[in-house]
mmCIF file of C-alpha atoms in Angstrom:
data_model
loop_
_atom_site.group_PDB
_atom_site.id
_atom_site.type_symbol
_atom_site.label_atom_id
_atom_site.label_comp_id
_atom_site.label_asym_id
_atom_site.label_seq_id
_atom_site.Cartn_x
_atom_site.Cartn_y
_atom_site.Cartn_z
ATOM 1 C CA MET A 1 -19.801 -14.041 2.555
ATOM 2 C CA ALA A 2 -16.227 -14.019 3.785
ATOM 3 C CA ILE A 3 -16.560 -10.766 5.710
ATOM 4 C CA SER A 4 -19.435 -11.983 7.860
ATOM 5 C CA THR A 5 -17.560 -15.073 9.002
ATOM 6 C CA ILE A 6 -14.497 -13.026 9.849
ATOM 7 C CA ASP A 7 -15.698 -12.406 13.391
ATOM 8 C CA THR A 8 -15.222 -16.022 14.424
ATOM 9 C CA ASP A 9 -12.037 -18.006 14.798
ATOM 10 C CA PRO A 10 -10.993 -19.918 11.687
ATOM 11 C CA PRO A 11 -10.819 -23.733 11.860
ATOM 12 C CA LEU A 12 -7.747 -25.032 13.640
ATOM 13 C CA GLU A 13 -6.162 -26.667 10.632
ATOM 14 C CA VAL A 14 -6.000 -23.303 8.882
ATOM 15 C CA GLN A 15 -4.302 -21.499 11.767
ATOM 16 C CA PRO A 16 -0.505 -21.273 11.809
ATOM 17 C CA ALA A 17 1.168 -23.588 14.284
ATOM 18 C CA TRP A 18 2.367 -20.839 16.566
ATOM 19 C CA CYS A 19 -1.207 -19.816 17.420
ATOM 20 C CA ALA A 20 -1.738 -22.744 19.761
ATOM 21 C CA GLY A 21 -1.808 -21.293 23.248
ATOM 22 C CA ALA A 22 -0.200 -18.072 22.018
ATOM 23 C CA GLY A 23 -0.632 -14.793 23.841
ATOM 24 C CA LYS A 24 -0.811 -11.318 22.355
ATOM 25 C CA TRP A 25 2.925 -10.646 22.571
ATOM 26 C CA ARG A 26 3.582 -13.816 20.662
ATOM 27 C CA ALA A 27 1.227 -12.603 17.984
ATOM 28 C CA PHE A 28 2.938 -9.235 17.982
ATOM 29 C CA TRP A 29 6.305 -10.845 17.481
ATOM 30 C CA GLN A 30 5.015 -13.082 14.695
ATOM 31 C CA GLY A 31 3.546 -10.045 13.067
ATOM 32 C CA SER A 32 6.830 -8.187 13.033
ATOM 33 C CA ARG A 33 8.509 -11.237 11.548
ATOM 34 C CA ALA A 34 5.925 -11.465 8.793
ATOM 35 C CA MET A 35 7.291 -8.193 7.576
ATOM 36 C CA MET A 36 10.572 -9.803 6.614
ATOM 37 C CA GLN A 37 9.182 -10.945 3.318
ATOM 38 C CA ILE A 38 9.418 -9.521 -0.137
ATOM 39 C CA PRO A 39 6.822 -6.744 0.288
ATOM 40 C CA GLY A 40 8.576 -5.525 3.420
ATOM 41 C CA LEU A 41 11.985 -5.656 1.827
ATOM 42 C CA VAL A 42 10.856 -3.828 -1.258
ATOM 43 C CA LEU A 43 9.179 -1.259 0.904
ATOM 44 C CA PHE A 44 12.470 -0.798 2.725
ATOM 45 C CA SER A 45 14.254 -0.112 -0.528
ATOM 46 C CA THR A 46 11.527 2.256 -1.599
ATOM 47 C CA ALA A 47 11.860 4.134 1.652
ATOM 48 C CA LEU A 48 15.581 4.445 0.935
ATOM 49 C CA GLY A 49 14.591 6.203 -2.245
ATOM 50 C CA PHE A 50 12.192 8.413 -0.344
ATOM 51 C CA GLY A 51 14.956 9.416 2.050
ATOM 52 C CA ALA A 52 17.200 10.337 -0.827
ATOM 53 C CA TYR A 53 14.420 12.321 -2.422
ATOM 54 C CA ALA A 54 13.696 14.123 0.815
ATOM 55 C CA ARG A 55 17.315 15.162 1.066
ATOM 56 C CA ASP A 56 17.199 16.291 -2.552
ATOM 57 C CA SER A 57 14.252 18.488 -1.713
ATOM 58 C CA GLY A 58 15.999 20.130 1.181
ATOM 59 C CA LEU A 59 14.644 18.292 4.211
ATOM 60 C CA SER A 60 16.893 17.579 7.142
ATOM 61 C CA LEU A 61 17.479 14.113 8.606
ATOM 62 C CA GLY A 62 15.206 14.794 11.530
ATOM 63 C CA GLN A 63 12.447 16.147 9.331
ATOM 64 C CA THR A 64 12.666 13.089 7.071
ATOM 65 C CA ALA A 65 12.364 10.748 10.025
ATOM 66 C CA PHE A 66 9.536 12.807 11.491
ATOM 67 C CA VAL A 67 7.532 12.649 8.283
ATOM 68 C CA SER A 68 8.079 8.905 7.957
ATOM 69 C CA VAL A 69 6.797 8.279 11.464
ATOM 70 C CA THR A 70 3.862 10.650 11.518
ATOM 71 C CA VAL A 71 2.564 10.081 8.017
ATOM 72 C CA PHE A 72 3.462 6.459 7.322
ATOM 73 C CA ALA A 73 1.973 6.533 3.844
ATOM 74 C CA LEU A 74 4.484 6.624 1.037
ATOM 75 C CA PRO A 75 2.222 8.183 -1.594
ATOM 76 C CA GLY A 76 1.461 11.071 0.707
ATOM 77 C CA GLN A 77 5.095 11.395 1.819
ATOM 78 C CA VAL A 78 6.322 11.362 -1.755
ATOM 79 C CA VAL A 79 3.790 13.950 -2.868
ATOM 80 C CA MET A 80 4.735 16.163 0.051
ATOM 81 C CA VAL A 81 8.405 16.022 -0.698
ATOM 82 C CA ASP A 82 7.773 16.357 -4.404
ATOM 83 C CA GLN A 83 5.711 19.504 -3.894
ATOM 84 C CA ILE A 84 8.312 20.959 -1.538
ATOM 85 C CA ALA A 85 10.912 20.341 -4.226
ATOM 86 C CA ARG A 86 8.732 22.213 -6.754
ATOM 87 C CA GLY A 87 8.349 25.127 -4.386
ATOM 88 C CA ALA A 88 4.635 24.862 -3.885
ATOM 89 C CA ALA A 89 2.743 26.847 -1.259
ATOM 90 C CA LEU A 90 1.980 25.169 2.052
ATOM 91 C CA ALA A 91 -1.753 25.039 1.446
ATOM 92 C CA ALA A 92 -1.233 23.442 -1.961
ATOM 93 C CA ILE A 93 1.040 20.791 -0.446
ATOM 94 C CA ALA A 94 -1.514 20.096 2.262
ATOM 95 C CA PHE A 95 -4.244 19.707 -0.320
ATOM 96 C CA ALA A 96 -2.180 17.344 -2.455
ATOM 97 C CA VAL A 97 -1.265 15.197 0.547
ATOM 98 C CA MET A 98 -4.884 15.092 1.609
ATOM 99 C CA LEU A 99 -5.936 13.899 -1.814
ATOM 100 C CA THR A 100 -3.502 11.031 -1.906
ATOM 101 C CA ALA A 101 -4.610 10.001 1.542
ATOM 102 C CA ILE A 102 -8.256 9.626 0.553
ATOM 103 C CA ARG A 103 -7.389 6.104 -0.414
ATOM 104 C CA LEU A 104 -6.708 5.347 3.247
ATOM 105 C CA LEU A 105 -10.370 5.747 4.107
ATOM 106 C CA PRO A 106 -11.750 2.793 2.124
ATOM 107 C CA MET A 107 -8.674 0.783 2.945
ATOM 108 C CA VAL A 108 -9.236 1.218 6.669
ATOM 109 C CA VAL A 109 -12.958 0.575 6.380
ATOM 110 C CA VAL A 110 -12.319 -2.710 4.614
ATOM 111 C CA PHE A 111 -9.532 -3.588 7.043
ATOM 112 C CA VAL A 112 -11.201 -2.913 10.400
ATOM 113 C CA PRO A 113 -13.325 -6.089 10.334
ATOM 114 C CA TYR A 114 -10.100 -8.031 10.128
ATOM 115 C CA ILE A 115 -8.561 -6.665 13.299
ATOM 116 C CA ARG A 116 -11.388 -5.896 15.688
ATOM 117 C CA ASP A 117 -12.274 -8.205 18.511
ATOM 118 C CA GLU A 118 -15.672 -8.738 20.125
ATOM 119 C CA ASN A 119 -15.588 -5.406 21.929
ATOM 120 C CA ALA A 120 -14.274 -3.441 18.941
ATOM 121 C CA ALA A 121 -12.903 -0.821 21.297
ATOM 122 C CA LYS A 122 -12.372 2.410 19.407
ATOM 123 C CA GLY A 123 -9.164 3.537 21.074
ATOM 124 C CA PRO A 124 -6.905 0.650 20.027
ATOM 125 C CA LEU A 125 -8.554 0.637 16.608
ATOM 126 C CA LEU A 126 -7.760 4.315 16.081
ATOM 127 C CA LEU A 127 -4.155 3.673 16.986
ATOM 128 C CA ALA A 128 -4.153 0.587 14.743
ATOM 129 C CA SER A 129 -5.437 2.640 11.833
ATOM 130 C CA HIS A 130 -2.248 4.684 11.811
ATOM 131 C CA PHE A 131 -0.423 1.521 10.817
ATOM 132 C CA VAL A 132 -2.642 0.867 7.842
ATOM 133 C CA ALA A 133 -0.801 1.509 4.586
ATOM 134 C CA VAL A 134 -0.655 -0.508 1.436
ATOM 135 C CA THR A 135 1.951 -3.019 2.564
ATOM 136 C CA ALA A 136 0.469 -3.617 5.976
ATOM 137 C CA TRP A 137 -2.949 -3.846 4.388
ATOM 138 C CA VAL A 138 -1.917 -6.420 1.810
ATOM 139 C CA LEU A 139 -0.064 -8.537 4.381
ATOM 140 C CA GLY A 140 -2.926 -8.248 6.841
ATOM 141 C CA MET A 141 -5.635 -9.248 4.406
ATOM 142 C CA ALA A 142 -3.713 -12.417 3.625
ATOM 143 C CA ILE A 143 -2.745 -13.506 7.112
ATOM 144 C CA LEU A 144 -5.308 -12.175 9.555
ATOM 145 C CA PRO A 145 -8.291 -14.326 8.491
ATOM 146 C CA ARG A 146 -6.201 -17.392 9.433
ATOM 147 C CA LEU A 147 -5.655 -16.179 12.969
ATOM 148 C CA PRO A 148 -7.933 -16.496 15.967
ATOM 149 C CA VAL A 149 -9.821 -13.283 16.534
ATOM 150 C CA ARG A 150 -8.096 -12.421 19.825
ATOM 151 C CA LEU A 151 -4.626 -12.428 18.232
ATOM 152 C CA ARG A 152 -5.351 -10.356 15.167
ATOM 153 C CA LEU A 153 -4.941 -6.868 16.533
ATOM 154 C CA ALA A 154 -1.677 -7.765 18.197
ATOM 155 C CA HIS A 155 -0.416 -9.304 15.007
ATOM 156 C CA HIS A 156 -1.348 -6.204 13.042
ATOM 157 C CA PHE A 157 0.475 -4.000 15.556
ATOM 158 C CA GLY A 158 3.478 -6.230 15.071
ATOM 159 C CA VAL A 159 3.394 -5.837 11.311
ATOM 160 C CA GLY A 160 2.716 -2.140 11.521
ATOM 161 C CA THR A 161 5.394 -1.361 14.083
ATOM 162 C CA ALA A 162 8.015 -3.330 12.162
ATOM 163 C CA LEU A 163 7.128 -1.566 8.938
ATOM 164 C CA LEU A 164 7.124 1.854 10.579
ATOM 165 C CA VAL A 165 10.523 1.330 12.128
ATOM 166 C CA ALA A 166 11.834 -0.125 8.879
ATOM 167 C CA ILE A 167 10.745 2.726 6.663
ATOM 168 C CA THR A 168 11.972 5.326 9.117
ATOM 169 C CA VAL A 169 15.360 3.726 9.371
ATOM 170 C CA ALA A 170 15.498 3.263 5.629
ATOM 171 C CA ALA A 171 14.501 6.863 5.012
ATOM 172 C CA MET A 172 17.236 8.055 7.329
ATOM 173 C CA ILE A 173 19.837 5.825 5.662
ATOM 174 C CA GLY A 174 18.686 6.953 2.218
ATOM 175 C CA HIS A 175 18.909 10.535 3.371
ATOM 176 C CA GLN A 176 22.496 10.122 4.484
ATOM 177 C CA LEU A 177 23.513 8.168 1.402
ATOM 178 C CA ALA A 178 21.960 10.593 -1.039
ATOM 179 C CA ALA A 179 25.071 12.698 -1.332
ATOM 180 C CA ALA A 180 27.304 9.697 -1.842
ATOM 181 C CA VAL A 181 25.224 8.075 -4.532
ATOM 182 C CA PRO A 182 25.827 8.776 -8.237
ATOM 183 C CA PRO A 183 22.855 10.352 -10.039
ATOM 184 C CA ALA A 184 22.054 7.230 -12.054
ATOM 185 C CA LEU A 185 21.717 5.135 -8.953
ATOM 186 C CA ALA A 186 19.798 7.868 -7.195
ATOM 187 C CA GLY A 187 17.387 7.872 -10.119
ATOM 188 C CA ALA A 188 16.975 4.114 -9.783
ATOM 189 C CA LEU A 189 16.249 4.463 -6.071
ATOM 190 C CA LEU A 190 13.610 7.044 -6.764
ATOM 191 C CA PHE A 191 12.180 4.820 -9.479
ATOM 192 C CA LEU A 192 11.466 2.193 -6.833
ATOM 193 C CA THR A 193 8.600 4.266 -5.512
ATOM 194 C CA PRO A 194 6.353 4.297 -8.582
ATOM 195 C CA ILE A 195 7.099 0.750 -9.634
ATOM 196 C CA TYR A 196 6.590 -0.636 -6.130
ATOM 197 C CA PHE A 197 3.369 1.341 -5.682
ATOM 198 C CA LEU A 198 1.944 0.100 -8.926
ATOM 199 C CA LEU A 199 2.848 -3.560 -8.461
ATOM 200 C CA SER A 200 1.608 -3.712 -4.892
ATOM 201 C CA LEU A 201 -1.529 -1.894 -5.974
ATOM 202 C CA LEU A 202 -2.080 -4.462 -8.706
ATOM 203 C CA GLY A 203 -1.634 -7.191 -6.187
ATOM 204 C CA ALA A 204 -4.044 -5.616 -3.748
ATOM 205 C CA VAL A 205 -7.044 -4.877 -5.936
ATOM 206 C CA THR A 206 -9.270 -7.736 -6.861
ATOM 207 C CA VAL A 207 -12.451 -6.015 -7.945
ATOM 208 C CA LYS A 208 -12.853 -5.225 -11.613
ATOM 209 C CA ALA A 209 -13.887 -1.643 -10.995
ATOM 210 C CA ASP A 210 -10.702 -0.971 -9.038
ATOM 211 C CA GLN A 211 -8.594 -2.585 -11.731
ATOM 212 C CA LEU A 212 -10.161 -0.327 -14.328
ATOM 213 C CA ALA A 213 -9.542 2.592 -12.005
ATOM 214 C CA ILE A 214 -5.836 1.802 -11.994
ATOM 215 C CA GLY A 215 -5.791 1.676 -15.770
ATOM 216 C CA PHE A 216 -7.640 4.931 -16.221
ATOM 217 C CA GLY A 217 -5.603 6.656 -13.542
ATOM 218 C CA LEU A 218 -2.353 5.683 -15.232
ATOM 219 C CA VAL A 219 -3.512 6.841 -18.606
ATOM 220 C CA LEU A 220 -5.039 10.086 -17.424
ATOM 221 C CA GLY A 221 -2.303 11.104 -14.998
ATOM 222 C CA ALA A 222 -0.090 12.895 -17.492
ATOM 223 C CA PRO A 223 -2.709 14.630 -19.691
ATOM 224 C CA VAL A 224 -4.659 15.901 -16.678
ATOM 225 C CA TYR A 225 -1.471 17.217 -15.157
ATOM 226 C CA LEU A 226 -0.841 19.204 -18.307
ATOM 227 C CA LEU A 227 -4.342 20.604 -18.348
ATOM 228 C CA ILE A 228 -4.913 21.431 -14.680
ATOM 229 C CA PRO A 229 -1.582 21.218 -12.871
ATOM 230 C CA ASP A 230 -2.927 22.439 -9.563
ATOM 231 C CA PHE A 231 -5.734 19.973 -9.229
ATOM 232 C CA ASP A 232 -4.493 17.156 -11.384
ATOM 233 C CA LEU A 233 -4.689 14.454 -8.741
ATOM 234 C CA LEU A 234 -8.255 15.306 -7.878
ATOM 235 C CA GLY A 235 -9.131 15.530 -11.573
ATOM 236 C CA THR A 236 -7.501 12.223 -12.432
ATOM 237 C CA GLY A 237 -9.186 10.580 -9.496
ATOM 238 C CA LEU A 238 -12.656 11.902 -10.233
ATOM 239 C CA ILE A 239 -12.562 11.373 -13.973
ATOM 240 C CA GLY A 240 -10.717 8.080 -13.981
ATOM 241 C CA GLY A 241 -12.511 6.711 -10.986
ATOM 242 C CA SER A 242 -15.960 7.644 -12.236
ATOM 243 C CA LEU A 243 -15.222 6.173 -15.649
ATOM 244 C CA ALA A 244 -14.032 2.947 -14.076
ATOM 245 C CA TYR A 245 -16.983 2.767 -11.723
ATOM 246 C CA GLY A 246 -19.414 3.532 -14.524
ATOM 247 C CA ILE A 247 -18.021 0.964 -16.901
ATOM 248 C CA ALA A 248 -17.803 -1.733 -14.272
ATOM 249 C CA ARG A 249 -21.309 -1.031 -13.084
ATOM 250 C CA PHE A 250 -23.086 -0.745 -16.372
ATOM 251 C CA CYS A 251 -21.120 -2.955 -18.717
ATOM 252 C CA ALA A 252 -20.509 -5.834 -16.390
ATOM 253 C CA PRO A 253 -23.282 -8.302 -15.497
ATOM 254 C CA PRO A 254 -26.123 -6.180 -14.119
ATOM 255 C CA ASN A 255 -25.941 -8.237 -10.946
ATOM 256 C CA SER A 256 -23.815 -6.240 -8.590
ATOM 257 C CA GLN A 257 -23.244 -9.402 -6.601
ATOM 258 C CA ALA A 258 -20.695 -10.399 -9.233
ATOM 259 C CA ASP A 259 -18.116 -7.949 -7.971
ATOM 260 C CA GLU A 260 -18.597 -8.785 -4.317
ATOM 261 C CA ARG A 261 -18.501 -12.473 -5.013
ATOM 262 C CA GLN A 262 -15.215 -11.912 -6.782
ATOM 263 C CA LEU A 263 -14.053 -9.985 -3.744
ATOM 264 C CA ASP A 264 -15.183 -12.787 -1.448
ATOM 265 C CA GLU A 265 -13.490 -15.464 -3.459
ATOM 266 C CA SER A 266 -10.311 -13.479 -3.587
ATOM 267 C CA THR A 267 -10.497 -12.829 0.111
ATOM 268 C CA GLN A 268 -10.950 -16.524 0.720
ATOM 269 C CA VAL A 269 -8.128 -17.352 -1.648
ATOM 270 C CA LEU A 270 -5.855 -14.875 0.111
ATOM 271 C CA SER A 271 -6.812 -16.127 3.536
ATOM 272 C CA GLN A 272 -6.096 -19.723 2.653
ATOM 273 C CA GLY A 273 -2.896 -19.231 0.715
ATOM 274 C CA GLN A 274 -3.020 -20.489 -2.842
ATOM 275 C CA PRO A 275 -6.185 -21.970 -4.263
ATOM 276 C CA GLU A 276 -4.811 -25.510 -4.300
ATOM 277 C CA GLN A 277 -4.172 -25.300 -0.616
ATOM 278 C CA GLY A 278 -7.610 -24.042 0.199
ATOM 279 C CA GLN A 279 -8.984 -27.533 0.758
ATOM 280 C CA PRO A 280 -8.401 -28.806 4.276
ATOM 281 C CA LYS A 281 -7.459 -32.198 2.846
ATOM 282 C CA LYS A 282 -4.525 -30.781 0.908
ATOM 283 C CA SER A 283 -3.214 -28.704 3.756
ATOM 284 C CA LYS A 284 -2.592 -31.737 5.937
ATOM 285 C CA PRO A 285 0.538 -32.938 4.089
ATOM 286 C CA LYS A 286 2.025 -29.540 4.830
ATOM 287 C CA LYS A 287 1.726 -30.068 8.553
ATOM 288 C CA SER A 288 3.835 -33.200 8.475
ATOM 289 C CA LYS A 289 6.912 -31.309 7.297
ATOM 290 C CA PRO A 290 8.540 -29.585 10.247
ATOM 291 C CA GLU A 291 10.394 -27.083 8.164
ATOM 292 C CA HIS A 292 7.091 -25.763 6.899
ATOM 293 C CA ASP A 293 6.045 -24.706 10.344
ATOM 294 C CA GLU A 294 5.260 -21.295 8.944
ATOM 295 C CA PRO A 295 1.879 -21.496 7.234
ATOM 296 C CA PRO A 296 1.902 -21.452 3.454
ATOM 297 C CA GLY A 297 0.101 -18.143 3.676
ATOM 298 C CA GLN A 298 3.127 -16.556 5.284
ATOM 299 C CA ASP A 299 5.137 -16.952 2.141
ATOM 300 C CA LYS A 300 2.362 -16.301 -0.272
ATOM 301 C CA PRO A 301 1.978 -12.551 0.284
ATOM 302 C CA GLY A 302 5.489 -12.174 -0.985
ATOM 303 C CA ARG A 303 4.561 -13.836 -4.203
ATOM 304 C CA ARG A 304 1.014 -12.705 -4.581
ATOM 305 C CA SER A 305 1.497 -9.102 -3.794
ATOM 306 C CA MET B 1 7.015 26.383 2.224
ATOM 307 C CA SER B 2 10.161 28.097 3.340
ATOM 308 C CA ILE B 3 9.005 27.498 6.881
ATOM 309 C CA ILE B 4 9.914 23.886 6.287
ATOM 310 C CA LEU B 5 13.268 24.461 4.700
ATOM 311 C CA GLU B 6 14.438 26.816 7.420
ATOM 312 C CA GLY B 7 14.219 24.078 9.994
ATOM 313 C CA GLY B 8 13.421 24.639 13.647
ATOM 314 C CA TRP B 9 10.285 24.046 15.674
ATOM 315 C CA ALA B 10 8.017 25.826 13.251
ATOM 316 C CA SER B 11 9.058 23.504 10.453
ATOM 317 C CA TYR B 12 8.072 20.429 12.455
ATOM 318 C CA ALA B 13 4.739 21.953 13.288
ATOM 319 C CA ALA B 14 4.164 22.676 9.620
ATOM 320 C CA LEU B 15 5.193 19.162 8.614
ATOM 321 C CA PHE B 16 2.866 17.723 11.262
ATOM 322 C CA ALA B 17 0.000 19.841 10.022
ATOM 323 C CA ILE B 18 0.402 18.994 6.339
ATOM 324 C CA GLY B 19 1.431 15.401 6.943
ATOM 325 C CA PHE B 20 -0.249 13.801 9.913
ATOM 326 C CA GLY B 21 -2.955 16.424 9.848
ATOM 327 C CA MET B 22 -3.917 15.496 6.318
ATOM 328 C CA THR B 23 -3.638 11.719 6.496
ATOM 329 C CA ALA B 24 -4.710 10.709 10.005
ATOM 330 C CA PRO B 25 -8.282 12.053 9.716
ATOM 331 C CA TRP B 26 -8.973 9.744 6.773
ATOM 332 C CA ARG B 27 -7.790 6.796 8.836
ATOM 333 C CA PHE B 28 -9.743 7.787 11.906
ATOM 334 C CA VAL B 29 -12.925 8.424 10.000
ATOM 335 C CA GLY B 30 -12.427 5.002 8.422
ATOM 336 C CA VAL B 31 -12.466 3.415 11.865
ATOM 337 C CA LEU B 32 -15.516 5.374 12.941
ATOM 338 C CA LEU B 33 -17.397 4.617 9.778
ATOM 339 C CA ALA B 34 -16.486 0.963 9.634
ATOM 340 C CA ARG B 35 -19.388 0.025 11.769
ATOM 341 C CA ASN B 36 -21.965 2.011 9.913
ATOM 342 C CA ILE B 37 -20.668 2.071 6.415
ATOM 343 C CA ASP B 38 -22.193 -0.271 3.953
ATOM 344 C CA VAL B 39 -19.245 -1.787 2.163
ATOM 345 C CA GLU B 40 -21.539 -2.866 -0.575
ATOM 346 C CA SER B 41 -23.040 0.562 -1.179
ATOM 347 C CA GLU B 42 -22.555 2.085 -4.598
ATOM 348 C CA ILE B 43 -21.156 5.283 -3.122
ATOM 349 C CA PHE B 44 -18.455 3.374 -1.305
ATOM 350 C CA LYS B 45 -17.483 1.526 -4.445
ATOM 351 C CA TRP B 46 -17.276 4.808 -6.317
ATOM 352 C CA VAL B 47 -15.097 6.395 -3.623
ATOM 353 C CA ARG B 48 -12.820 3.388 -3.773
ATOM 354 C CA CYS B 49 -12.541 3.805 -7.550
ATOM 355 C CA VAL B 50 -11.758 7.486 -7.236
ATOM 356 C CA SER B 51 -9.049 6.999 -4.666
ATOM 357 C CA THR B 52 -7.506 4.108 -6.595
ATOM 358 C CA ALA B 53 -7.452 6.135 -9.800
ATOM 359 C CA LEU B 54 -5.927 9.014 -7.841
ATOM 360 C CA VAL B 55 -2.989 6.950 -6.636
ATOM 361 C CA ALA B 56 -2.544 5.519 -10.144
ATOM 362 C CA GLY B 57 -2.465 9.040 -11.487
ATOM 363 C CA LEU B 58 0.176 9.935 -8.942
ATOM 364 C CA ILE B 59 2.241 6.967 -10.093
ATOM 365 C CA ALA B 60 1.955 7.997 -13.727
ATOM 366 C CA ARG B 61 2.932 11.538 -12.875
ATOM 367 C CA MET B 62 6.017 10.343 -11.046
ATOM 368 C CA VAL B 63 7.204 8.436 -14.077
ATOM 369 C CA ILE B 64 6.278 10.910 -16.803
ATOM 370 C CA PHE B 65 7.028 14.149 -15.012
ATOM 371 C CA PRO B 66 9.626 13.285 -12.392
ATOM 372 C CA SER B 67 11.417 15.786 -10.287
ATOM 373 C CA GLY B 68 14.812 15.168 -8.843
ATOM 374 C CA ALA B 69 17.387 12.664 -9.967
ATOM 375 C CA LEU B 70 14.884 10.545 -11.863
ATOM 376 C CA GLY B 71 14.515 13.446 -14.233
ATOM 377 C CA SER B 72 18.054 12.933 -15.464
ATOM 378 C CA ILE B 73 17.039 9.668 -17.056
ATOM 379 C CA VAL B 74 15.423 10.005 -20.481
ATOM 380 C CA MET B 75 11.709 9.360 -20.841
ATOM 381 C CA PRO B 76 11.851 6.288 -23.119
ATOM 382 C CA VAL B 77 14.100 4.531 -20.621
ATOM 383 C CA ARG B 78 11.820 5.416 -17.729
ATOM 384 C CA ILE B 79 8.645 4.321 -19.479
ATOM 385 C CA GLY B 80 10.264 1.249 -20.960
ATOM 386 C CA ALA B 81 11.647 0.140 -17.619
ATOM 387 C CA PHE B 82 8.308 0.818 -15.938
ATOM 388 C CA LEU B 83 6.349 -1.237 -18.473
ATOM 389 C CA GLY B 84 9.012 -3.899 -18.481
ATOM 390 C CA GLY B 85 8.684 -4.277 -14.743
ATOM 391 C CA VAL B 86 4.926 -4.673 -15.022
ATOM 392 C CA LEU B 87 5.324 -7.275 -17.781
ATOM 393 C CA VAL B 88 7.800 -9.283 -15.744
ATOM 394 C CA TYR B 89 5.448 -9.057 -12.776
ATOM 395 C CA TYR B 90 2.646 -10.655 -14.716
ATOM 396 C CA ALA B 91 4.907 -13.068 -16.586
ATOM 397 C CA LEU B 92 6.200 -14.442 -13.268
ATOM 398 C CA ARG B 93 2.713 -14.918 -11.875
ATOM 399 C CA ARG B 94 2.555 -11.641 -10.036
ATOM 400 C CA HIS B 95 5.826 -11.786 -8.235
ATOM 401 C CA LEU B 96 6.313 -8.421 -6.575
ATOM 402 C CA GLY B 97 10.023 -8.612 -5.802
ATOM 403 C CA LEU B 98 11.121 -9.760 -9.239
ATOM 404 C CA GLY B 99 8.881 -7.308 -10.980
ATOM 405 C CA VAL B 100 10.405 -4.433 -9.078
ATOM 406 C CA LEU B 101 13.878 -5.813 -9.601
ATOM 407 C CA ALA B 102 13.247 -6.122 -13.328
ATOM 408 C CA GLY B 103 12.020 -2.574 -13.551
ATOM 409 C CA VAL B 104 15.012 -1.138 -11.735
ATOM 410 C CA SER B 105 17.460 -3.296 -13.710
ATOM 411 C CA LEU B 106 15.938 -2.201 -16.970
ATOM 412 C CA LEU B 107 16.238 1.369 -15.853
ATOM 413 C CA LEU B 108 19.918 1.038 -14.990
ATOM 414 C CA LEU B 109 20.665 -0.874 -18.195
ATOM 415 C CA GLY B 110 18.749 1.591 -20.300
ATOM 416 C CA GLN B 111 20.539 4.427 -18.603
ATOM 417 C CA MET B 112 23.882 2.896 -19.471
ATOM 418 C CA PHE B 113 23.182 2.382 -23.118
ATOM 419 C CA TRP B 114 20.967 5.313 -23.926
ATOM 420 C CA HIS B 115 21.602 8.851 -22.780
#
């Protein structure tokens, strides 16, 4: 199982070239560079939209930046700003934000094995967990298994810090531009959030049950909102999620190993770049080209996710 | 809620409470549980389904009942652009950037021709 082998260094031919003799700061730097791919850039644009929306809802520049830094989870940030715009009570906003953040729990649980070292010290891990959001998660799952264990946490901090700075800067720029942007363009910026969320979500889930959950959630979102506007997110989650779980569990092969095997294969595929490059034999031609110093996996997250 | 809009120290405290205060615990508990939690347990899988469906529901709500400037664009254009983006995403072998670009372009084009 992929997860159980994650605590040892991967074979040398799978590691990116820069890992040889690299220290933690090198890994940090490489991590922050890994952000400059499509997911990071799209996230930047989405954060622009968030900044504009925050301004629309009445937040100041400082408040927008503060929320970006302290929350660092676009679904939660968007819900918060959305609820403020609708004039909801503080407790209701808190509840809504809390609900969207539930997703962070399983994400972090799945992610921790990828960044912990032999000691698995809690302090650094707690700090590292703040930087776990969909984009960092997707990038991490693809790249981290290829790195030696000692460099993973530093790399993740690199990715996370770069993303945090990027979305905060983007939110602030979006906030300032909001007044200068015509409504049609402002609408397009705001549209980035749902479309980016969905596509990155689709790229991140590999298990059938989760895929069904996305489908049910999308379909149920509107009707449930009409029926129980105050608890619609919870309702959609519980109903849609339970339906998805039930169908996947009882209509799929009774062997629950099927899902996990799918998860393992996908994890392995992600960790090795594309399937064709998974074989060590085929990865050797790549090493002979100097311009492909970056591992294939570095580019792949942009295409896969 | 007006605490936030008034600005000042109290607003930041409120934002911290409803933002960080509501998201960080989930992350921290995730770290603490990661050792003990059985990632193959049925409960965990169910929780994952629920939270995924929840975020999907949030996405749908944003498109179908938007607030703010997105609301000024008519529903067929929003939905069409959204679905179009997803289609392009899959058609181009799950390319995130182009899927998003397609969705936004469709939205802008639709907005131009239909309002």
